[in-house]
Coordinates of C-alpha atoms in Angstrom, one line a residue:
X1 CA -26.4 -46.3 -3.2
X2 CA -27.6 -48.0 -6.4
X3 CA -28.1 -51.8 -6.4
X4 CA -25.5 -52.3 -9.0
X5 CA -22.8 -51.8 -6.3
X6 CA -24.1 -54.5 -4.0
X7 CA -22.7 -58.0 -4.0
X8 CA -19.7 -59.3 -5.9
X9 CA -21.0 -59.2 -9.5
X10 CA -22.4 -56.5 -11.7
X11 CA -26.1 -55.8 -12.4
X12 CA -27.2 -56.3 -16.0
X13 CA -29.1 -53.3 -17.3
X14 CA -30.9 -53.2 -20.6
X15 CA -31.7 -49.6 -21.7
X16 CA -34.3 -50.2 -24.3
X17 CA -35.5 -47.4 -26.7
X18 CA -39.2 -47.8 -27.6
X19 CA -40.9 -46.6 -30.8
X20 CA -38.2 -47.5 -33.3
X21 CA -39.5 -47.0 -36.9
X22 CA -42.0 -44.4 -35.8
X23 CA -40.2 -41.8 -37.9
X24 CA -36.8 -41.4 -39.4
X25 CA -36.0 -38.3 -37.4
X26 CA -36.8 -40.1 -34.2
X27 CA -34.7 -43.0 -35.4
X28 CA -31.7 -40.8 -36.1
X29 CA -31.8 -39.8 -32.4
X30 CA -32.1 -43.5 -31.3
X31 CA -29.1 -44.3 -33.5
X32 CA -27.0 -41.6 -31.9
X33 CA -27.8 -43.2 -28.5
X34 CA -26.9 -46.7 -29.8
X35 CA -23.7 -45.5 -31.6
X36 CA -22.2 -43.3 -28.9
X37 CA -18.8 -44.5 -27.5
X38 CA -19.8 -46.4 -24.3
X39 CA -23.3 -46.0 -25.6
X40 CA -26.3 -45.0 -23.4
X41 CA -28.9 -47.2 -25.1
X42 CA -28.3 -50.9 -25.6
X43 CA -31.5 -52.2 -27.3
X44 CA -34.5 -51.0 -29.3
X45 CA -38.0 -52.3 -30.1
X46 CA -39.7 -51.3 -33.3
X47 CA -43.2 -50.5 -34.5
X48 CA -44.0 -52.5 -37.5
X49 CA -47.0 -50.3 -38.5
X50 CA -44.7 -47.2 -38.1
X51 CA -44.0 -45.1 -41.2
X52 CA -40.4 -46.3 -41.5
X53 CA -41.3 -49.9 -41.2
X54 CA -43.9 -49.6 -44.0
X55 CA -41.4 -48.0 -46.3
X56 CA -39.0 -50.9 -45.6
X57 CA -41.7 -53.5 -46.3
X58 CA -42.4 -51.9 -49.6
X59 CA -38.9 -51.7 -51.0
X60 CA -36.4 -54.3 -52.2
X61 CA -34.0 -55.7 -49.6
X62 CA -30.9 -54.1 -51.1
X63 CA -32.4 -50.6 -50.8
X64 CA -33.5 -50.9 -47.2
X65 CA -30.4 -49.5 -45.6
X66 CA -30.9 -46.3 -47.7
X67 CA -34.5 -46.0 -46.5
X68 CA -33.8 -46.1 -42.7
X69 CA -31.0 -44.9 -40.5
X70 CA -32.1 -47.3 -37.8
X71 CA -32.3 -50.3 -40.1
X72 CA -28.9 -49.4 -41.5
X73 CA -27.4 -49.3 -38.1
X74 CA -29.1 -52.5 -37.0
X75 CA -27.9 -54.4 -40.1
X76 CA -24.3 -53.3 -39.8
X77 CA -24.2 -54.4 -36.2
X78 CA -26.1 -57.6 -36.8
X79 CA -28.5 -56.5 -34.0
X80 CA -31.9 -58.1 -33.8
X81 CA -34.3 -55.7 -32.1
X82 CA -37.6 -56.3 -30.2
X83 CA -41.2 -55.9 -31.4
X84 CA -43.2 -53.0 -30.0
X85 CA -46.6 -54.5 -30.5
X86 CA -49.2 -51.8 -31.3
X87 CA -53.0 -51.9 -31.0
X88 CA -53.7 -48.3 -30.2
X89 CA -52.1 -45.9 -32.7
X90 CA -52.4 -45.6 -36.5
X91 CA -53.5 -48.3 -38.9
X92 CA -53.3 -52.1 -38.6
X93 CA -51.2 -54.2 -40.8
X94 CA -54.1 -56.7 -41.2
X95 CA -56.9 -56.2 -43.6
X96 CA -59.7 -54.2 -42.0
X97 CA -62.3 -56.9 -42.4
X98 CA -60.3 -59.2 -40.2
X99 CA -59.8 -56.8 -37.3
X100 CA -62.9 -54.6 -37.2
X101 CA -63.3 -54.7 -33.4
X102 CA -59.9 -53.1 -33.0
X103 CA -60.8 -50.1 -35.2
X104 CA -62.9 -47.0 -35.4
X105 CA -65.3 -46.2 -38.3
X106 CA -62.4 -44.8 -40.3
X107 CA -60.2 -47.8 -40.1
X108 CA -57.8 -46.5 -37.4
X109 CA -56.9 -48.0 -34.0
X110 CA -59.0 -46.6 -31.1
X111 CA -56.2 -44.9 -29.2
X112 CA -54.8 -45.6 -25.8
X113 CA -57.9 -44.9 -23.8
X114 CA -60.5 -45.8 -26.5
X115 CA -59.0 -49.3 -26.8
X116 CA -59.0 -49.8 -23.0
X117 CA -62.6 -48.6 -22.7
X118 CA -63.8 -51.0 -25.4
X119 CA -61.8 -53.9 -23.8
X120 CA -63.6 -53.3 -20.5
X121 CA -67.0 -53.7 -22.1
X122 CA -65.8 -56.9 -23.9
X123 CA -65.9 -55.2 -27.3
X124 CA -62.4 -56.4 -28.4
X125 CA -62.4 -59.8 -30.1
X126 CA -59.3 -61.8 -29.0
X127 CA -59.2 -63.7 -32.3
X128 CA -58.7 -60.4 -34.0
X129 CA -55.9 -59.4 -31.6
X130 CA -54.2 -62.6 -32.6
X131 CA -54.6 -61.8 -36.3
X132 CA -53.0 -58.4 -35.9
X133 CA -50.3 -59.8 -33.6
X134 CA -49.3 -62.4 -36.2
X135 CA -49.4 -59.7 -38.9
X136 CA -46.9 -57.6 -37.0
X137 CA -44.6 -60.5 -36.2
X138 CA -44.7 -61.6 -39.9
X139 CA -43.8 -58.1 -41.0
X140 CA -40.9 -58.1 -38.6
X141 CA -39.7 -61.4 -40.1
X142 CA -40.0 -59.9 -43.6
X143 CA -37.7 -57.1 -42.6
X144 CA -35.2 -58.9 -40.4
X145 CA -35.5 -62.5 -41.5
X146 CA -36.0 -63.8 -38.0
X147 CA -38.2 -63.4 -34.9
X148 CA -37.8 -60.5 -32.4
X149 CA -35.2 -60.8 -29.7
X150 CA -37.8 -59.5 -27.2
X151 CA -41.4 -58.3 -27.0
X152 CA -43.1 -55.3 -25.4
X153 CA -46.3 -53.3 -26.1
X154 CA -47.0 -49.8 -27.3
X155 CA -48.6 -48.0 -24.4
X156 CA -48.2 -51.3 -22.5
X157 CA -51.1 -53.0 -24.4
X158 CA -49.5 -56.4 -24.0
X159 CA -50.3 -56.6 -20.3
X160 CA -54.0 -55.8 -20.7
X161 CA -56.4 -58.5 -19.4
X162 CA -57.0 -61.0 -22.2
X163 CA -54.4 -59.5 -24.5
X164 CA -51.7 -60.9 -22.2
X165 CA -52.9 -64.5 -22.7
X166 CA -53.0 -64.1 -26.5
X167 CA -49.5 -62.6 -26.5
X168 CA -48.1 -65.3 -24.3
X169 CA -49.6 -68.1 -26.3
X170 CA -48.5 -66.8 -29.7
X171 CA -44.9 -65.6 -28.9
X172 CA -44.1 -68.7 -26.8
X173 CA -45.1 -70.9 -29.7
X174 CA -42.9 -68.9 -32.0
X175 CA -39.8 -69.0 -29.7
X176 CA -39.8 -65.4 -28.6
X177 CA -38.4 -65.7 -25.0
X178 CA -38.2 -62.2 -23.4
X179 CA -41.1 -60.0 -22.6
X180 CA -41.4 -56.8 -20.7
X181 CA -43.2 -56.8 -17.3
X182 CA -43.7 -53.1 -16.4
X183 CA -44.1 -53.3 -12.7
X184 CA -42.8 -50.1 -11.2
X185 CA -43.1 -48.1 -8.0
X186 CA -44.8 -44.8 -8.9
X187 CA -44.4 -41.9 -6.5
X188 CA -47.4 -40.2 -5.0
X189 CA -46.5 -36.9 -6.6
X190 CA -43.9 -35.6 -9.1
X191 CA -43.1 -32.2 -10.4
X192 CA -43.1 -33.6 -14.0
X193 CA -45.9 -36.2 -13.9
X194 CA -49.6 -35.3 -13.9
X195 CA -52.1 -37.0 -11.7
X196 CA -53.7 -38.7 -14.6
X197 CA -50.3 -40.1 -15.7
X198 CA -49.6 -41.4 -12.2
X199 CA -53.0 -43.1 -12.2
X200 CA -52.3 -44.7 -15.6
X201 CA -48.8 -45.9 -14.6
X202 CA -50.2 -47.5 -11.5
X203 CA -53.0 -49.2 -13.4
X204 CA -50.3 -50.6 -15.8
X205 CA -48.3 -51.9 -12.9
X206 CA -51.3 -53.6 -11.4
X207 CA -52.1 -55.2 -14.8
X208 CA -48.5 -56.3 -15.2
X209 CA -48.6 -58.0 -11.8
X210 CA -51.4 -60.3 -13.1
X211 CA -49.9 -60.7 -16.6
X212 CA -46.6 -61.8 -15.0
X213 CA -48.3 -65.0 -13.8
X214 CA -49.6 -65.7 -17.3
X215 CA -46.2 -65.0 -18.9
X216 CA -44.5 -67.3 -16.3
X217 CA -47.0 -70.1 -17.1
X218 CA -45.8 -70.0 -20.7
X219 CA -42.1 -70.0 -19.6
X220 CA -41.5 -66.5 -20.9
X221 CA -38.6 -64.6 -19.4
X222 CA -38.5 -61.1 -18.1
X223 CA -36.0 -58.9 -16.2
X224 CA -36.1 -59.0 -12.4
X225 CA -36.9 -55.3 -12.2
X226 CA -38.3 -52.6 -14.5
X227 CA -38.0 -48.8 -14.5
X228 CA -39.0 -46.1 -17.0
X229 CA -42.7 -45.0 -16.6
X230 CA -41.8 -42.6 -13.8
X231 CA -38.6 -41.5 -15.6
X232 CA -40.0 -40.3 -18.9
X233 CA -39.2 -36.9 -20.4
X234 CA -38.2 -34.2 -17.9
X235 CA -38.5 -36.8 -15.1
X236 CA -35.4 -38.5 -16.4
X237 CA -32.7 -37.0 -14.2
X238 CA -29.7 -38.5 -12.4
X239 CA -31.5 -37.9 -9.1
X240 CA -34.7 -39.7 -10.1
X241 CA -32.7 -42.6 -11.8
X242 CA -30.6 -43.1 -8.7
X243 CA -33.7 -43.1 -6.5
X244 CA -35.3 -45.8 -8.6
X245 CA -32.3 -48.0 -8.9
X246 CA -31.3 -47.6 -5.2
X247 CA -34.6 -49.2 -4.2
X248 CA -33.4 -52.6 -5.7
X249 CA -31.2 -54.8 -3.5
X250 CA -29.3 -57.7 -4.9
X251 CA -30.8 -57.2 -8.3
X252 CA -29.6 -59.5 -11.2
X253 CA -31.0 -57.5 -14.1
X254 CA -33.3 -54.5 -14.8
X255 CA -34.9 -53.1 -17.9
X256 CA -34.9 -49.3 -18.3
X257 CA -37.5 -48.2 -20.8
X258 CA -36.6 -45.0 -22.6
X259 CA -38.1 -42.9 -25.5
X260 CA -35.2 -40.8 -26.9
X261 CA -34.9 -39.2 -30.4
X262 CA -35.1 -36.0 -32.3
X263 CA -38.6 -34.8 -32.0
X264 CA -41.0 -34.9 -35.0
X265 CA -42.6 -31.9 -36.6
X266 CA -46.4 -31.6 -37.0
X267 CA -47.5 -32.1 -40.5
X268 CA -51.1 -31.5 -41.7
X269 CA -50.8 -33.2 -45.1
X270 CA -50.2 -36.7 -46.3
X271 CA -47.1 -36.0 -48.2
X272 CA -44.9 -36.7 -45.3
X273 CA -44.9 -40.5 -45.3
X274 CA -42.0 -41.1 -42.9
X275 CA -43.7 -39.9 -39.7
X276 CA -46.0 -41.7 -37.3
X277 CA -48.2 -44.7 -37.7
X278 CA -50.5 -43.5 -40.4
X279 CA -52.9 -41.3 -38.4
X280 CA -54.4 -38.5 -40.6
X281 CA -53.2 -35.9 -38.1
X282 CA -49.6 -37.0 -38.4
X283 CA -47.2 -37.7 -35.6
X284 CA -48.6 -37.5 -32.1
X285 CA -47.9 -34.9 -29.4
X286 CA -45.6 -37.3 -27.5
X287 CA -43.3 -37.6 -30.5
X288 CA -43.3 -33.9 -31.0
X289 CA -42.3 -33.1 -27.4
X290 CA -38.9 -31.7 -26.5
X291 CA -38.9 -34.5 -23.9
X292 CA -37.6 -36.8 -26.6
X293 CA -34.5 -34.8 -27.1
X294 CA -34.1 -34.3 -23.3
X295 CA -33.9 -38.1 -23.0
X296 CA -31.5 -38.4 -25.9
X297 CA -29.1 -35.9 -24.4
X298 CA -29.4 -37.5 -20.9
X299 CA -28.7 -41.0 -22.2
X300 CA -25.6 -39.8 -24.2
X301 CA -24.3 -37.7 -21.4
X302 CA -21.0 -38.6 -19.6
X303 CA -22.8 -38.3 -16.3
X304 CA -25.2 -41.2 -17.2
X305 CA -22.4 -43.4 -18.6
X306 CA -20.2 -42.7 -15.6
X307 CA -23.0 -43.5 -13.2
X308 CA -23.4 -47.0 -14.8
X309 CA -19.7 -47.6 -14.5
X310 CA -19.4 -46.4 -10.9
X311 CA -22.3 -48.4 -9.7
X312 CA -21.2 -51.6 -11.6
X313 CA -23.9 -51.8 -14.2
X314 CA -23.3 -53.9 -17.3
X315 CA -25.1 -52.5 -20.3
X316 CA -26.5 -55.4 -22.4
X317 CA -29.0 -56.3 -25.1
X318 CA -31.8 -58.8 -24.5
X319 CA -30.1 -61.2 -26.8
X320 CA -27.1 -61.2 -24.4
X321 CA -29.1 -62.5 -21.5
X322 CA -29.1 -66.2 -20.7

């Protein structure tokens, strides 16, 4: 039985859609999850170097709702999203000369594994991480007029050694209170998760354990539990969700990380400026996968919404938490 049915009160659950502003087609799917009656997604975090964000930054305020389905929905509902801090995909918002250690020879971020390899060999300059972090926060402020309601990292970059300290220092100073701590039990095997993915998720969890101490030292808040890495794509089923939530006893709140949306289409030219983070090859394989639509349909299903009701989960945004 899921933890939400234990005790006298409900368990708060934040179902957070990552990768907002990556592309408008992805965003349309996220909006469908946010808009559904008894919605299946309660919050979202956005990529400020995503194609949609860049289009919003370049147009007048009054035209922004026409440029983005997600921005339009957020504005109508007075919803302040989170920031999905990105150091691994696409182009930076900072000028190249100020963040050279974060980039390859062509001016693009180094990728999930490339960034981590360079970090291990002390090739990443933390002052440059801070420059790009502040650029992304400033861009968020330009679009929304305020600071993010919460903070997480694209491909969990925010819990990497050294990055965690920069993040904690900067966002605590700015008054951003909630941060993701992706500590999750990862099964030994799974029909839908590769061995390399299992190893990566375990590495992230180990790093998050250490980052948690740093975040706490800066008085940052985080949910008591986290799920989502082992529940991505086709692994997102009622059985696997119940297995994850049932392992938590007397849990006050939990964040469920999700990646729903309509999948993007591969483009080989630069004419499509509302897809991805600016990589020359266009949107990545993850965004093109049918897994994105699988998650969207799962999260808007009656079965998922009924599960939350039956097990006494209260669906909230980060801004609703005390």
